[in-house]
CSV table of C-alpha atoms in Angstrom, one decimal:
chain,number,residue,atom,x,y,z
A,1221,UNK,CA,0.0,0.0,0.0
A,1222,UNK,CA,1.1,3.3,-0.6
A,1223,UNK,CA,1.5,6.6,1.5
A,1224,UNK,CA,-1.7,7.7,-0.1
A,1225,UNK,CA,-3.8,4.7,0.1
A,1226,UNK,CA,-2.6,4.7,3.8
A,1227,UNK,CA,-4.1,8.0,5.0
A,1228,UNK,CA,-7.5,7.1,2.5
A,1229,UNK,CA,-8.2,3.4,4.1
A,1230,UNK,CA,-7.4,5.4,8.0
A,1231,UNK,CA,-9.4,8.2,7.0
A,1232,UNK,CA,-12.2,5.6,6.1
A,1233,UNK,CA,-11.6,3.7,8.5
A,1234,UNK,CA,-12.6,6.9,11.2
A,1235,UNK,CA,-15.7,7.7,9.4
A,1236,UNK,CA,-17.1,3.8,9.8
A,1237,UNK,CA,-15.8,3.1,13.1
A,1238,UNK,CA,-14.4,5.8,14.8
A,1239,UNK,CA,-17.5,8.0,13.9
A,1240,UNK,CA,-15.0,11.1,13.2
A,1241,UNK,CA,-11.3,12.3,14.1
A,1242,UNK,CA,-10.5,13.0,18.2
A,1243,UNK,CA,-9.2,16.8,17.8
A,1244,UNK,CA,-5.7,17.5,17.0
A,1245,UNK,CA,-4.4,18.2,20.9
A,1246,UNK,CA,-6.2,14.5,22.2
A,1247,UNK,CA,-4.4,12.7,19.2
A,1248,UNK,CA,-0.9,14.6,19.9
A,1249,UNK,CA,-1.3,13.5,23.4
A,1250,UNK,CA,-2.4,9.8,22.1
A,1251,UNK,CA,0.9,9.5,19.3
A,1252,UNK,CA,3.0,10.4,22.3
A,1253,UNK,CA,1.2,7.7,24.2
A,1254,UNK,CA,1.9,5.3,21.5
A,1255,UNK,CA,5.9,6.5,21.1
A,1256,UNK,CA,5.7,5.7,24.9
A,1257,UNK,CA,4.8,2.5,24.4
A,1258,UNK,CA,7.3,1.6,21.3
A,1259,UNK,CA,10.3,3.1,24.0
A,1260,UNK,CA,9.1,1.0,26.3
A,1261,UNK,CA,9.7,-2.0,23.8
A,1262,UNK,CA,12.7,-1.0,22.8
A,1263,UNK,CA,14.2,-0.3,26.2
A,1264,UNK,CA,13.7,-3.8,27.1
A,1265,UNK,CA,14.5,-5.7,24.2
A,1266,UNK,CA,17.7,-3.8,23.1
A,1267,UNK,CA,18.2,-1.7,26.5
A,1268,UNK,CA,19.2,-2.4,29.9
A,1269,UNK,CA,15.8,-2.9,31.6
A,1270,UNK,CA,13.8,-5.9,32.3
A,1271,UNK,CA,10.5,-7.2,30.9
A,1272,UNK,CA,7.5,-6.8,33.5
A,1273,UNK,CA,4.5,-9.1,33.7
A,1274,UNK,CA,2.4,-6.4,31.8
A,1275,UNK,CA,4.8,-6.3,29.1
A,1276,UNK,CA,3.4,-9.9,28.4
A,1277,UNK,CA,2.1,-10.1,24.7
A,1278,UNK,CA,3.3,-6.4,23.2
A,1279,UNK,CA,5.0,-6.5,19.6
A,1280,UNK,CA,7.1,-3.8,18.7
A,1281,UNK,CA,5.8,-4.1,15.0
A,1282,UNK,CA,2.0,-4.0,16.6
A,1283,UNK,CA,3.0,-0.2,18.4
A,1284,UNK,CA,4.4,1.0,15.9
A,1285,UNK,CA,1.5,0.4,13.6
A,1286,UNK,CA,-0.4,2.6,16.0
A,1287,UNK,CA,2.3,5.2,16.1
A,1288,UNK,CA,2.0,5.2,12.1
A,1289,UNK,CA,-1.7,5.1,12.4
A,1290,UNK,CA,-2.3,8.2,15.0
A,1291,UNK,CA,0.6,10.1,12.3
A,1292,UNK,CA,-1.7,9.7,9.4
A,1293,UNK,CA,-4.7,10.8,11.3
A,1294,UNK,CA,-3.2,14.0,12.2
A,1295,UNK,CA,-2.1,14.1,8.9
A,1296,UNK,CA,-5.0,13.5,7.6
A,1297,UNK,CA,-7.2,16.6,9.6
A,1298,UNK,CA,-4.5,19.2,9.4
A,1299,UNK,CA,-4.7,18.6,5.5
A,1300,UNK,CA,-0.9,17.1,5.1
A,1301,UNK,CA,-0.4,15.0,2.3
A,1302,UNK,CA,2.5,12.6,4.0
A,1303,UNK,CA,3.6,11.4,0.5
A,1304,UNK,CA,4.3,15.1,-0.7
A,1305,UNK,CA,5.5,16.0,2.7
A,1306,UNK,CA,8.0,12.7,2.7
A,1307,UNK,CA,9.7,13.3,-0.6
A,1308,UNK,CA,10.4,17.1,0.6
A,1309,UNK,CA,11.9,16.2,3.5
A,1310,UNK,CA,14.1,13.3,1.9
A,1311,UNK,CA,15.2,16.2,-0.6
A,1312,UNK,CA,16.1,18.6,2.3
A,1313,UNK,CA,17.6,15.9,4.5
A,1314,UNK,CA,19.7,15.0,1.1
A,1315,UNK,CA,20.7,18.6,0.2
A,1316,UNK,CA,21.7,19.4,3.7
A,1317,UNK,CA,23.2,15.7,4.6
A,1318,UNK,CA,24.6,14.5,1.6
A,1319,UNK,CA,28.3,14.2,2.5
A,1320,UNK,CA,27.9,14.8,6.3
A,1321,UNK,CA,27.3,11.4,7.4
A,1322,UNK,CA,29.8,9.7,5.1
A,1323,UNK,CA,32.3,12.0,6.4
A,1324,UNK,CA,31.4,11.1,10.2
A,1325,UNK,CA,34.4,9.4,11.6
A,1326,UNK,CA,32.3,8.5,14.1
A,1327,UNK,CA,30.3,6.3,11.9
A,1328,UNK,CA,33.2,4.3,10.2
């Protein structure tokens, strides 16, 4: 699927089951929720701390579907288009990074 069909079957999704968009402030509070939950993963499996009992059953690839999927909904009702805004940001990340990682010694 791409970009595009991405924020079309969520925005669909929201008007069938969700009945219409939470505003913009309760979903920027539920994406950080969601990152929360991905560090969490991530702490555990790659970091130093321990897995808890309520940790039980949580995929890293499940949370950060919901990350991507609260993204595109605030996407979606501030009227971003993520493919548009994607390839502008690779071309600024490019024009601005191009020989600055390769020439990171710190990366060799």
């Amino acid at each position: 699927m791409t970009i595009a069909e991405a924020q079309a079957i969520v925005d669909r999704w929201i008007k069938e089951n969700g009945v219409r968009y939470f505003n913009e402030l309760t979903n920027m509070a539920i994406l950080t929720e969601e990152v929360g939950e991905v560090a969490r993963i991530i702490s555990r499996q790659y970091g130093e701390q321990s897995f808890k009992k309520s940790d039980e059953g949580k995929q890293l690839g499940d949370e950060l579907a919901d990350v991507l999927f609260v993204l595109i909904c605030l996407a979606n009702q501030t009227g971003v288009d993520l493919t548009e805004a994607l390839q502008k940001n690779l071309e600024k990340k490019t024009n601005r990074d191009s020989n600055r990682h390769k020439q990171n010694e710190k990366l060799k």
